[in-house]
Coordinates of C-alpha atoms and ligand atoms in Angstrom, one line a residue:
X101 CA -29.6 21.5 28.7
X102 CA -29.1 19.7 25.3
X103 CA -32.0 17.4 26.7
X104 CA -34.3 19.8 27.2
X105 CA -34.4 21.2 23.7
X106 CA -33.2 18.1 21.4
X107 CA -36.5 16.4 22.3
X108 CA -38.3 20.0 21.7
X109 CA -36.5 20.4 18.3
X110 CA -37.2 17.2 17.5
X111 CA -41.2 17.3 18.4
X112 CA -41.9 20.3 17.0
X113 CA -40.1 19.4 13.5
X114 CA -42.4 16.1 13.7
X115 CA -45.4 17.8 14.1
X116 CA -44.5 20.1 10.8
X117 CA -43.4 16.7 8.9
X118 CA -46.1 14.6 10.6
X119 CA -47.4 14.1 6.9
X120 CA -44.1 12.6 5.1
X121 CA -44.2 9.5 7.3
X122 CA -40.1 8.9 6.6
X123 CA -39.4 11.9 8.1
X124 CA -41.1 11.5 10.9
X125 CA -39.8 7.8 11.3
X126 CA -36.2 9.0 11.4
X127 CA -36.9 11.6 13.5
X128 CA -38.6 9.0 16.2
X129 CA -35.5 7.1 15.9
X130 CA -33.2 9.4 16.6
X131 CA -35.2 10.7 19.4
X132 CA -35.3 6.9 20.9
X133 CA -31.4 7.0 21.1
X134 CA -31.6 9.9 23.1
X135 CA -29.9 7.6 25.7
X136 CA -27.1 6.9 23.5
X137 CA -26.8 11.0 23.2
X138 CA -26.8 11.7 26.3
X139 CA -24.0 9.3 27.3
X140 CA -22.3 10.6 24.2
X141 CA -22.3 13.9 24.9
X142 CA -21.4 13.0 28.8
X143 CA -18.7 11.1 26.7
X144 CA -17.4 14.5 25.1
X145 CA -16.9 16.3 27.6
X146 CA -14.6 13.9 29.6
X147 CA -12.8 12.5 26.7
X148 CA -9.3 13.5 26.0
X149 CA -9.4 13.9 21.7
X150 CA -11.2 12.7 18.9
X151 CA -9.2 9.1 19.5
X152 CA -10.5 9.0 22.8
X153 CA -14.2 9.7 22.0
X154 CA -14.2 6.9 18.8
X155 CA -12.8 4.7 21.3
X156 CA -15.7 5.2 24.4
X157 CA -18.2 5.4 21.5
X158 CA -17.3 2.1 20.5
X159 CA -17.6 1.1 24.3
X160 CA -21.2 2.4 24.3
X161 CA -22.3 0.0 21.1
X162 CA -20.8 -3.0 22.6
X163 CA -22.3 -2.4 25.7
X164 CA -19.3 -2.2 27.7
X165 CA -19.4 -0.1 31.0
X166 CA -17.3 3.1 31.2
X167 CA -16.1 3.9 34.0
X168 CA -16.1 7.7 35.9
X169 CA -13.3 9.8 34.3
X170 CA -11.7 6.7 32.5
X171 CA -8.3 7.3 30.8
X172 CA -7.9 7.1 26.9
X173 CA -5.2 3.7 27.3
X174 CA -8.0 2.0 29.8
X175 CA -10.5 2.9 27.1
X176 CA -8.3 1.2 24.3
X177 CA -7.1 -2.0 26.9
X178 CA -11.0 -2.6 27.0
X179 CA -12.0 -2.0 23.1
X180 CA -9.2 -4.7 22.4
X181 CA -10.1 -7.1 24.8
X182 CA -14.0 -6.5 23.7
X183 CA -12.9 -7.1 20.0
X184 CA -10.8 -10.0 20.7
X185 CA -13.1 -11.6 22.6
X186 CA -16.1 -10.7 19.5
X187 CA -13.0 -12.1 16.7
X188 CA -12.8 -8.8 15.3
X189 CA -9.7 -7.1 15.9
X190 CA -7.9 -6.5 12.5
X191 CA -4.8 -5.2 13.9
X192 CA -1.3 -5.9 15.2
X193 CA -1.3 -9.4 13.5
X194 CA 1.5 -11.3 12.5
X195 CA 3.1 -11.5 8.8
X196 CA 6.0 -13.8 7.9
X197 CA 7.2 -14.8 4.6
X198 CA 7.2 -11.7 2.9
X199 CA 8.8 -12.7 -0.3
X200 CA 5.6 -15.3 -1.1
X201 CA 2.8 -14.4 -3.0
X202 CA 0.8 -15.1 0.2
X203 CA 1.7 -14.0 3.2
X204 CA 1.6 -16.0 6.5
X205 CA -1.2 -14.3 8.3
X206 CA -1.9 -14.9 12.1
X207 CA -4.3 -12.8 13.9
X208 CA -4.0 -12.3 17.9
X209 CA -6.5 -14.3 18.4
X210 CA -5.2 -17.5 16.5
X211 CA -1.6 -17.3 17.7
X212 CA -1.7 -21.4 18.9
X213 CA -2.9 -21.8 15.1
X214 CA -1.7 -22.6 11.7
X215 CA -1.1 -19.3 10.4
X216 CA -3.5 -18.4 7.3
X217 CA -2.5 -17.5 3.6
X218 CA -2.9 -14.4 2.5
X219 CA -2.6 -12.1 -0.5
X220 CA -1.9 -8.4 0.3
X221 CA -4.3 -6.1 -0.8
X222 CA -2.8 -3.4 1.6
X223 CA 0.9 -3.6 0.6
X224 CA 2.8 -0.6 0.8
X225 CA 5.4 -2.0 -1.6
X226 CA 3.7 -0.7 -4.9
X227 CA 6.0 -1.5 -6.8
X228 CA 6.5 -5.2 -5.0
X229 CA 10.0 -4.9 -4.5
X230 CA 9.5 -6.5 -1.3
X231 CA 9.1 -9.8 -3.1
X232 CA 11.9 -9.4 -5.3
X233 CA 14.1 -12.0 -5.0
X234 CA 16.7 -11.2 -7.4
X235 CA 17.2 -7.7 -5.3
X236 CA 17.2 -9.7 -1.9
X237 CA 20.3 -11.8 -3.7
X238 CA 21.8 -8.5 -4.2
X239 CA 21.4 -6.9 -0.9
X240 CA 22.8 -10.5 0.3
X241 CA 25.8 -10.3 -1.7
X242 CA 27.0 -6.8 -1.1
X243 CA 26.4 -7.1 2.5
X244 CA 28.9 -10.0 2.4
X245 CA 31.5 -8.6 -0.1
X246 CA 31.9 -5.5 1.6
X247 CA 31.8 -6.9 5.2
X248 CA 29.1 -5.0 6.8
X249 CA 27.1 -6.6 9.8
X250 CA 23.5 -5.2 10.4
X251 CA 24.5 -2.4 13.0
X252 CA 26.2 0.3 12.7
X253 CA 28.0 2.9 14.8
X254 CA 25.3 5.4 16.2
X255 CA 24.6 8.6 15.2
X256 CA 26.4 10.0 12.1
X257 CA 28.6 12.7 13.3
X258 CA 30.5 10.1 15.7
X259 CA 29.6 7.2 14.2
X260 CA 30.4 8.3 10.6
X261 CA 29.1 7.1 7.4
X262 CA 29.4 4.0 5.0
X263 CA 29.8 3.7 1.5
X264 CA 26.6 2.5 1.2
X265 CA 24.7 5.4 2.7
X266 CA 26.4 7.7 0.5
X267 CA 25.8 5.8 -2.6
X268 CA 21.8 5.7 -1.6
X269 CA 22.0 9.7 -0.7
X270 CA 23.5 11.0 -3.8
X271 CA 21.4 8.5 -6.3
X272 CA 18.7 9.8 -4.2
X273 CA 19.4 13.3 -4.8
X274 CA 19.6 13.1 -8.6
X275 CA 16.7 10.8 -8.8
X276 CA 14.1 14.0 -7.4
X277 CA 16.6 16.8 -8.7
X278 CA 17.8 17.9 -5.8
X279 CA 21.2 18.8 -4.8
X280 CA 21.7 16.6 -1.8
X281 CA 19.7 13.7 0.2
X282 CA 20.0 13.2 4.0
X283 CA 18.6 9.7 4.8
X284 CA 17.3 8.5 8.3
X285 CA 16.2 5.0 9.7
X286 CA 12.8 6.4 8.8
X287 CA 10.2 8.1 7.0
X288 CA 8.8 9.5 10.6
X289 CA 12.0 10.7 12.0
X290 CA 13.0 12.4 8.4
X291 CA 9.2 14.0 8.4
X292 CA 9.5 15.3 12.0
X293 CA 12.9 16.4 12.4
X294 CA 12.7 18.5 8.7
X295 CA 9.8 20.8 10.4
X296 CA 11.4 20.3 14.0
X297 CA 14.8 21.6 12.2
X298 CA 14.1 24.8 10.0
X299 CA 11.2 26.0 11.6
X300 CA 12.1 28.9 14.5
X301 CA 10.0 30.9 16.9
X302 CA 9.8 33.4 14.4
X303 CA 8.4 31.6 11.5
X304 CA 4.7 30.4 10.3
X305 CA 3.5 27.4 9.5
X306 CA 0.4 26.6 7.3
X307 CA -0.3 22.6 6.9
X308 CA -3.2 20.8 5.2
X309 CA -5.1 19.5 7.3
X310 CA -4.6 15.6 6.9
X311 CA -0.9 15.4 6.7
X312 CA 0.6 12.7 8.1
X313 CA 1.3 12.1 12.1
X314 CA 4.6 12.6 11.6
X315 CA 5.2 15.9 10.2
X316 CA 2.1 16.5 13.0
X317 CA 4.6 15.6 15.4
X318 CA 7.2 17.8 13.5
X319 CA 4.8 20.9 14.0
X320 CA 4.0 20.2 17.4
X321 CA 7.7 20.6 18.2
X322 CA 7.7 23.7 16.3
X323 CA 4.6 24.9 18.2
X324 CA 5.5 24.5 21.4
X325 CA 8.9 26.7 20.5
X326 CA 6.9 29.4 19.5
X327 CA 6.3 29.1 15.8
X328 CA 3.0 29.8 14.5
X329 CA 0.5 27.6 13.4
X330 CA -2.6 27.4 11.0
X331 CA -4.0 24.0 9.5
X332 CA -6.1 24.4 6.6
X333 CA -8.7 22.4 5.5
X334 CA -8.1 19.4 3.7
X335 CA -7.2 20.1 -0.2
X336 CA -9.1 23.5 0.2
X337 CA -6.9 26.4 -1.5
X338 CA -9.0 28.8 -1.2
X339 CA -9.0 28.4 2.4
X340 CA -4.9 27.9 2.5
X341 CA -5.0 31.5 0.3
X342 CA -7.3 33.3 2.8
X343 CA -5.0 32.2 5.5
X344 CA -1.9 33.3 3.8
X345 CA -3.6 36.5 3.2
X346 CA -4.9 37.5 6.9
X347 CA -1.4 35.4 9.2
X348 CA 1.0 35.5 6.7
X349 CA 2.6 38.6 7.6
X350 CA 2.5 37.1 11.3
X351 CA 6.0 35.3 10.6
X352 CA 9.3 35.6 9.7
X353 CA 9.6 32.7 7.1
X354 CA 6.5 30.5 6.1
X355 CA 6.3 27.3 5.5
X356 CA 3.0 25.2 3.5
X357 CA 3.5 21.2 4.7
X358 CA 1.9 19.1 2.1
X359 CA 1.6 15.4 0.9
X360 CA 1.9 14.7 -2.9
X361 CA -1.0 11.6 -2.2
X362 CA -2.7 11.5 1.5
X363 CA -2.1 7.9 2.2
X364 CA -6.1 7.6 4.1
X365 CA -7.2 9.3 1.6
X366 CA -5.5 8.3 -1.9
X367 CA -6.1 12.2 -3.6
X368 CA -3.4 14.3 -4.7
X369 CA -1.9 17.6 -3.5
X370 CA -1.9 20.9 -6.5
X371 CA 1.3 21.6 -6.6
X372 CA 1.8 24.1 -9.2
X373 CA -1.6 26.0 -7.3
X374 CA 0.4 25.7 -4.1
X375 CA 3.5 26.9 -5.6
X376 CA 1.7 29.6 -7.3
X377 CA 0.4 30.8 -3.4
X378 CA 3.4 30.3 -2.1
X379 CA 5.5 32.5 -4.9
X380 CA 2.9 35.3 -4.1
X381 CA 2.9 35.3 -0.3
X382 CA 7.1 34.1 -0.2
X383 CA 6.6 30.8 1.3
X384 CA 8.8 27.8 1.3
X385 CA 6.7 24.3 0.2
X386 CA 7.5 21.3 2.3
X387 CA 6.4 18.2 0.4
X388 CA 5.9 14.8 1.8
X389 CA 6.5 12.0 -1.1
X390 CA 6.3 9.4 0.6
X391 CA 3.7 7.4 -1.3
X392 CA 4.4 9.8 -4.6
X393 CA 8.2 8.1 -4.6
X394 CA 8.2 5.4 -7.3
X395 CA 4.6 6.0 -8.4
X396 CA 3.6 9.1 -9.6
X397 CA 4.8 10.8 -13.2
X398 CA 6.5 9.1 -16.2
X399 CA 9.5 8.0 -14.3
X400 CA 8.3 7.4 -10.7
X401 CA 10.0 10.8 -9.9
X402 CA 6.7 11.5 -8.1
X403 CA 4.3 15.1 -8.0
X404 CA 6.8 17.9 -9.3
X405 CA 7.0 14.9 -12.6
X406 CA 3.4 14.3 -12.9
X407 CA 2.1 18.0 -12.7
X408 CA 4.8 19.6 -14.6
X409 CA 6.5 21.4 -11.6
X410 CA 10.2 20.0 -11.1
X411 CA 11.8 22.0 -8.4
X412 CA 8.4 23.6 -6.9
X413 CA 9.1 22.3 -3.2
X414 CA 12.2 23.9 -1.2
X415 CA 12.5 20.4 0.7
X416 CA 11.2 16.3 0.1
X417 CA 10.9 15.0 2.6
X418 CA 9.4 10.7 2.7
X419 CA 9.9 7.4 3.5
X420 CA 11.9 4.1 1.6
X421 CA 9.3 2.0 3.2
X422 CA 7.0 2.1 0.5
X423 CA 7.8 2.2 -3.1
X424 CA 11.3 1.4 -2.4
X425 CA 10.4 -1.6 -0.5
X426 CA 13.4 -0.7 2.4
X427 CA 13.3 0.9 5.5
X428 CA 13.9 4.6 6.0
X429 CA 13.6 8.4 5.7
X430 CA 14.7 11.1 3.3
X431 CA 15.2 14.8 3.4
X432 CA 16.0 16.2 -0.6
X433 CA 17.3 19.5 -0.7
X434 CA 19.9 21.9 -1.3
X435 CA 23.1 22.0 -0.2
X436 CA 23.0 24.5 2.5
X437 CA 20.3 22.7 4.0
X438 CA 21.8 19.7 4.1
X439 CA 24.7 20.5 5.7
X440 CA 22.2 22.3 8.2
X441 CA 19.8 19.1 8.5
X442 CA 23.4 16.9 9.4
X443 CA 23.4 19.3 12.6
X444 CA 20.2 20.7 13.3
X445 CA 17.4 17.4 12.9
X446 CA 17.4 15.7 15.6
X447 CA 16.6 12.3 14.1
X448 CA 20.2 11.9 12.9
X449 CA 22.1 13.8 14.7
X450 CA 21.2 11.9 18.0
X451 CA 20.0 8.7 16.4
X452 CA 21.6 6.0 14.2
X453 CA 21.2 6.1 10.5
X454 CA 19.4 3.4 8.2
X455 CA 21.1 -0.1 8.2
X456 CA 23.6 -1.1 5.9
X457 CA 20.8 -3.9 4.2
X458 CA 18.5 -1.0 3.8
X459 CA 20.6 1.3 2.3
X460 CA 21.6 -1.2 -0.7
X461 CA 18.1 -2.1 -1.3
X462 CA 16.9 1.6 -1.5
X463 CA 19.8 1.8 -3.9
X464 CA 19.3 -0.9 -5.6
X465 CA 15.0 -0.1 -6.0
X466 CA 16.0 3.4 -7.5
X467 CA 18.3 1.6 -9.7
X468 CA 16.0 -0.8 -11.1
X469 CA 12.8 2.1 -11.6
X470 CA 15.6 4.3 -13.9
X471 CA 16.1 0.8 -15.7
X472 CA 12.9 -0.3 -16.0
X473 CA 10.5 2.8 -16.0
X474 CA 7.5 0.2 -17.1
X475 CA 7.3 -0.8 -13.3
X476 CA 5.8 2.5 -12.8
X477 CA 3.0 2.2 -15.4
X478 CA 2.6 -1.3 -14.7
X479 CA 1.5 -0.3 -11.0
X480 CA -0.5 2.0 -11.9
X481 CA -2.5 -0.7 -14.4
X482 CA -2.6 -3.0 -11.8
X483 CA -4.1 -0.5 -9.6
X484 CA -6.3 0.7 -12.4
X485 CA -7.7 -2.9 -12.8
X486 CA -8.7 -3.1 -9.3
X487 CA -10.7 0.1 -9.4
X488 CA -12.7 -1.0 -12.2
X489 CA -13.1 -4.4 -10.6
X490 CA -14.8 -2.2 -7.5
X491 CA -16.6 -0.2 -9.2
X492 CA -19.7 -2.0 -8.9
X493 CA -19.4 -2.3 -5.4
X494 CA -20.1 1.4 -4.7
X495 CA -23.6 1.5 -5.5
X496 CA -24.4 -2.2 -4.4
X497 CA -23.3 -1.6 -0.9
X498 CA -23.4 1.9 -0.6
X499 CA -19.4 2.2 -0.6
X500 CA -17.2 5.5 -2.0
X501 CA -13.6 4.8 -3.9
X502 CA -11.6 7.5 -3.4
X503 CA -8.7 8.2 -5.9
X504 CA -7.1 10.1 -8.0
X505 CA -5.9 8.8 -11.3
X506 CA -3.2 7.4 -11.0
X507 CA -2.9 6.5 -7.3
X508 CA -1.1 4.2 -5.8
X509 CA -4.3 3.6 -3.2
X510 CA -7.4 3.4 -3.0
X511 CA -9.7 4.7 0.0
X512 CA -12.9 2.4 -0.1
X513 CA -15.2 4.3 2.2
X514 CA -18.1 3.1 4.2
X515 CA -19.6 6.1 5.1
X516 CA -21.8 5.4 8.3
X517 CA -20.9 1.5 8.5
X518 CA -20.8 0.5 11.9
X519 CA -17.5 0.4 13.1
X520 CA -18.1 -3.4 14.3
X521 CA -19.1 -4.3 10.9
X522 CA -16.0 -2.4 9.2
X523 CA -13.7 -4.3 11.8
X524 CA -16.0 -7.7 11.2
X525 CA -15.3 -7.4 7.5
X526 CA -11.8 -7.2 7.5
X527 CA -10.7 -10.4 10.1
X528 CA -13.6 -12.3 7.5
X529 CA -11.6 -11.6 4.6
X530 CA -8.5 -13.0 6.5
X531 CA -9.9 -15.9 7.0
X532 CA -11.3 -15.9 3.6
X533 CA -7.3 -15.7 2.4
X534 CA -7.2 -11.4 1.5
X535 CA -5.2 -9.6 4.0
X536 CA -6.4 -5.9 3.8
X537 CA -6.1 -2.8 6.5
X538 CA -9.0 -1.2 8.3
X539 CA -8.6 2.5 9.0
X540 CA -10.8 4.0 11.6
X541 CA -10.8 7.5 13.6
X542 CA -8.5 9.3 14.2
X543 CA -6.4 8.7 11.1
X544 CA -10.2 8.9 8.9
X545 CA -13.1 11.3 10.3
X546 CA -15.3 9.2 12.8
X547 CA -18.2 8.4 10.4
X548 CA -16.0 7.5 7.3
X549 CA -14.3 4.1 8.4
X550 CA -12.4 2.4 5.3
X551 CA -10.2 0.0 3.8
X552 CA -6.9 1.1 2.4
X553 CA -6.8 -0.9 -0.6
X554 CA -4.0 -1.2 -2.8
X555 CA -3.0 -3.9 -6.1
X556 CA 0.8 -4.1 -5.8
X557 CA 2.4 -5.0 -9.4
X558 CA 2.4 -8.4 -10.1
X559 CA -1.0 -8.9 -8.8
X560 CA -2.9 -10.7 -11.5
X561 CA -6.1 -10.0 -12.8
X562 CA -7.5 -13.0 -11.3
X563 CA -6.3 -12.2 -7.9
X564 CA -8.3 -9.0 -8.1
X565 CA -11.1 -10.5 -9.4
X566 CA -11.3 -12.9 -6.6
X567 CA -11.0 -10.7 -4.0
X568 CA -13.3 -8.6 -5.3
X569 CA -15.9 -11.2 -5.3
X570 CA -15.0 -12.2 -1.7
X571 CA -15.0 -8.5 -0.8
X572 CA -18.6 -8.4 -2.4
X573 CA -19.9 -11.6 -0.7
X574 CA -18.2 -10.4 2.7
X575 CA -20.2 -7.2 1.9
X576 CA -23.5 -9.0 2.3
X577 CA -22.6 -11.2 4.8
X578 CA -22.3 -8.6 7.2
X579 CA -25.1 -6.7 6.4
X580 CA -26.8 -7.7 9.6
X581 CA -24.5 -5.5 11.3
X582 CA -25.8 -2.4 10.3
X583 CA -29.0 -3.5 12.1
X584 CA -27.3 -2.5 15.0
X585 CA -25.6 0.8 14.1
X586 CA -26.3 3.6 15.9
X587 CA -24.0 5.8 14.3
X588 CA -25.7 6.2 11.5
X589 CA -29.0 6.7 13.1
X590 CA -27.3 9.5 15.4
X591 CA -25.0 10.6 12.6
X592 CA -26.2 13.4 11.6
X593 CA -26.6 15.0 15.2
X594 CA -23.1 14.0 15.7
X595 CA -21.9 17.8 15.1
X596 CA -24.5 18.7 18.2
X597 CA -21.9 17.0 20.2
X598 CA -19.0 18.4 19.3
X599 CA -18.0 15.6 16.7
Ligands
PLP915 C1 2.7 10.4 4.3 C2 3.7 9.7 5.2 N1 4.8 10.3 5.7 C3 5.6 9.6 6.5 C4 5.4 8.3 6.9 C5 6.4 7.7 7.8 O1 7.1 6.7 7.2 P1 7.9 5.5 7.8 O2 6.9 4.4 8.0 O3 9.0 5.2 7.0 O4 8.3 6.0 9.2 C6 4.3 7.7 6.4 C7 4.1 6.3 6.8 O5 3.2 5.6 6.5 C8 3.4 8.3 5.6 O6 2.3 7.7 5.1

């Protein structure tokens, strides 16, 4: 049916544009990729989600066959193989030796190579803790001096605690002024099992609707016991307030799941607006701070610091892994909760708690932000320099930073690239000696590939301004690409197929 009137649509709008000759021209090309439509929308209506349909998109524009009701991990097996075989599959790669300024980088494809040098210019460790070595010392010594091995007992209840832990919970807990801190062996299991733990039958939940997989995950489990469910759109208050106005009566207690900054996305949450929404229609605020921890505010304290709200959200939830430069989760709250959490989240009452080396090097990062609050500001120059290093880039090659001031990341989009060019552009810059991360769909929408960028502290301004340059060069080296994009021919018509 969508055959029969696209190319009606389409001839009839020529024939009133026939005299603006660009019109027409796009119009002719999007009615030559009808093909590419119709496969599409074929494509829609057998694929599983959003993943699936990237994925079989990305089979169409490398001209690999799809098979009769093929399954969303055959679909991925032969994108891999396709993009291993083309040398442009920016994922999965090795890194080793951490603590250098460059990383040793080796890419699937080059594993009987010499590994490459790279600087990271998608670290998570903001702060770059992670190369510390005076902390790694530390960790090193007080793993020996108090005899602890890398294990532990299992889960906490049977397994019991170490002095360590403790230490990292209650410095934790003062550092976000909360009464108590629950830590997990990571950010994902504290995420999931926080929503997975409070949330009952009874209850609503309203989540933005780019928060992370994990606390995803966390709803889904709440969902499927019979708690209620409304995503609002992205950063859109007004549509969060017209939702608490028509469902909010529909539960018991409500809950509003936000991120302080969405890590594909590099914008921040309003807290004291949410707060505000949440006061009026009795709602509890569940705040991820995972990439807020160590970043945001004065003191690294994160969003409640840097808007002026301490105290706004009922519960903290994050990760160690970024800021902090360890390896865990966190749950910040009150006591009652926390004595709840011990027995009702899953993640650690059925699962072993951080590692012993993780703890004291949480501990230890906390520590060294309350001494030396200039790490804070420090990151956020370095991360200021490399924004204004990019700047030019957004109008040269048709690129969008997104960022708040005073992010920790940066989302460099390239609206309506071609996802093989996107792809291309980060395994060139490898090679070129700059590791950075490709994001594509599902975790970004489907015509908004990017690079997660990010200038840990420490990186110097001549780092930046050299990968900068190779970014730009690499820009229009791979121009050719676009040649070939049929996204963004079709891209506007993707909505008539459901994407
Ligand atoms: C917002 C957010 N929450 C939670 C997590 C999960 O953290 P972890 O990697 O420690 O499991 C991440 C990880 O990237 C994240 O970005």
């Amino acid at each position: 049916m969508l055959f029969v009137w696209v190319p009606l649509v389409f001839s009839s709008i020529s024939f009133l544009f026939l005299f603006n000759s660009d019109v027409f021209n796009m119009l002719t090309r999007i009615y030559n990729n009808r093909d590419f439509l119709r496969k599409a929308y074929g494509i829609n209506k057998s694929s599983v989600n959003l993943n699936h349909t990237f994925l079989l998109i990305q089979k169409l524009t490398n001209n690999s066959p799809i098979k009769e009701g093929e399954m969303l991990w055959e679909t991925y097996r032969d994108c891999r193989k396709a993009c291993l075989e083309k040398d442009k599959w920016p994922y999965l790669m090795k890194l080793d030796n951490t603590i250098n300024s460059e990383l040793d980088v080796q890419m699937e494809n080059d594993q009987n190579s010499e590994s490459q040098k790279c600087l990271n210019f998608s670290s998570y460790s903001y702060l770059n803790g992670i190369r510390d070595e005076s902390l790694r010392s530390f960790v090193f010594e007080e793993m020996k001096d108090g005899g602890y091995h890398f294990g532990n007992h299992g889960p906490r209840m049977l397994g019991g605690n170490n002095k360590w832990l403790c230490k990292l919970e209650t410095k934790l807990a003062s550092f976000l002024n909360r009464e108590k801190a629950l830590c997990f062996s990571s950010g994902f299991l504290a995420c999931k099992s926080a929503i997975q733990a409070v949330s009952s039958p009874k209850d609503i939940i309203f989540a933005d609707g780019k928060v992370h997989e994990s606390l995803r995950d966390g709803i889904r489990v709440a969902k499927s016991r019979g708690t209620y469910v409304k995503y609002f759109r992205h950063n859109d208050f007004d549509h969060l307030y017209s939702l608490l106005k028509k469902h909010r009566q529909t539960g018991q207690n409500a809950y509003i799941i936000i991120e302080s900054v969405y890590s594909m996305d590099g914008d921040f949450t309003n807290l004291p607006l949410v707060k505000k929404y949440a006061d009026e229609y009795e709602c509890r605020i569940i705040l991820d701070e995972a990439h807020g921890i160590g970043t945001l505010g004065e003191t690294g304290r994160g969003i409640e610091e840097l808007q002026n709200c301490v105290g706004a959200a009922w519960m903290i939830v994050g990760s160690l892994t970024k800021s902090l430069s360890s390896v865990g989760g966190f749950i910040a709250c009150d006591t009652i909760m926390y004595d709840f959490c011990h027995f009702f989240a899953t993640g650690t009452m059925f699962s072993a708690p951080m590692s012993v080396p993780n703890a004291i090097m949480a501990y230890k990062m906390i520590d060294v932000i309350e001494m030396n609050p200039q790490w804070v500001q420090e990151t956020r120059d370095t991360m200021q320099l490399l924004k204004t290093y990019l700047l030019p880039l957004q109008k040269k090659h048709g690129a969008t930073i997104q960022s708040d001031p005073g992010s920790p990341l940066v989302a460099f989009i390239l609206k309506d690239f071609s996802i093989d060019r996107v792809l291309s552009l980060s395994v060139i810059m490898k090679r070129k000696g700059f590791y950075v991360a490709t994001v594509c769909a599902p975790a970004c929408e489907i015509r908004a590939p990017r690079l997660r960028l990010t200038a840990p502290r420490g990186m110097t301004e001549q780092n930046i301004k050299d990968f900068v340059r190779h970014l730009d060069e690499t820009l229009t080296e791979t121009i050719h690409f676009e040649q070939e994009n049929i996204m963004k021919e079709i891209g506007d018509l993707l909505p008539l197929i459901g994407l």
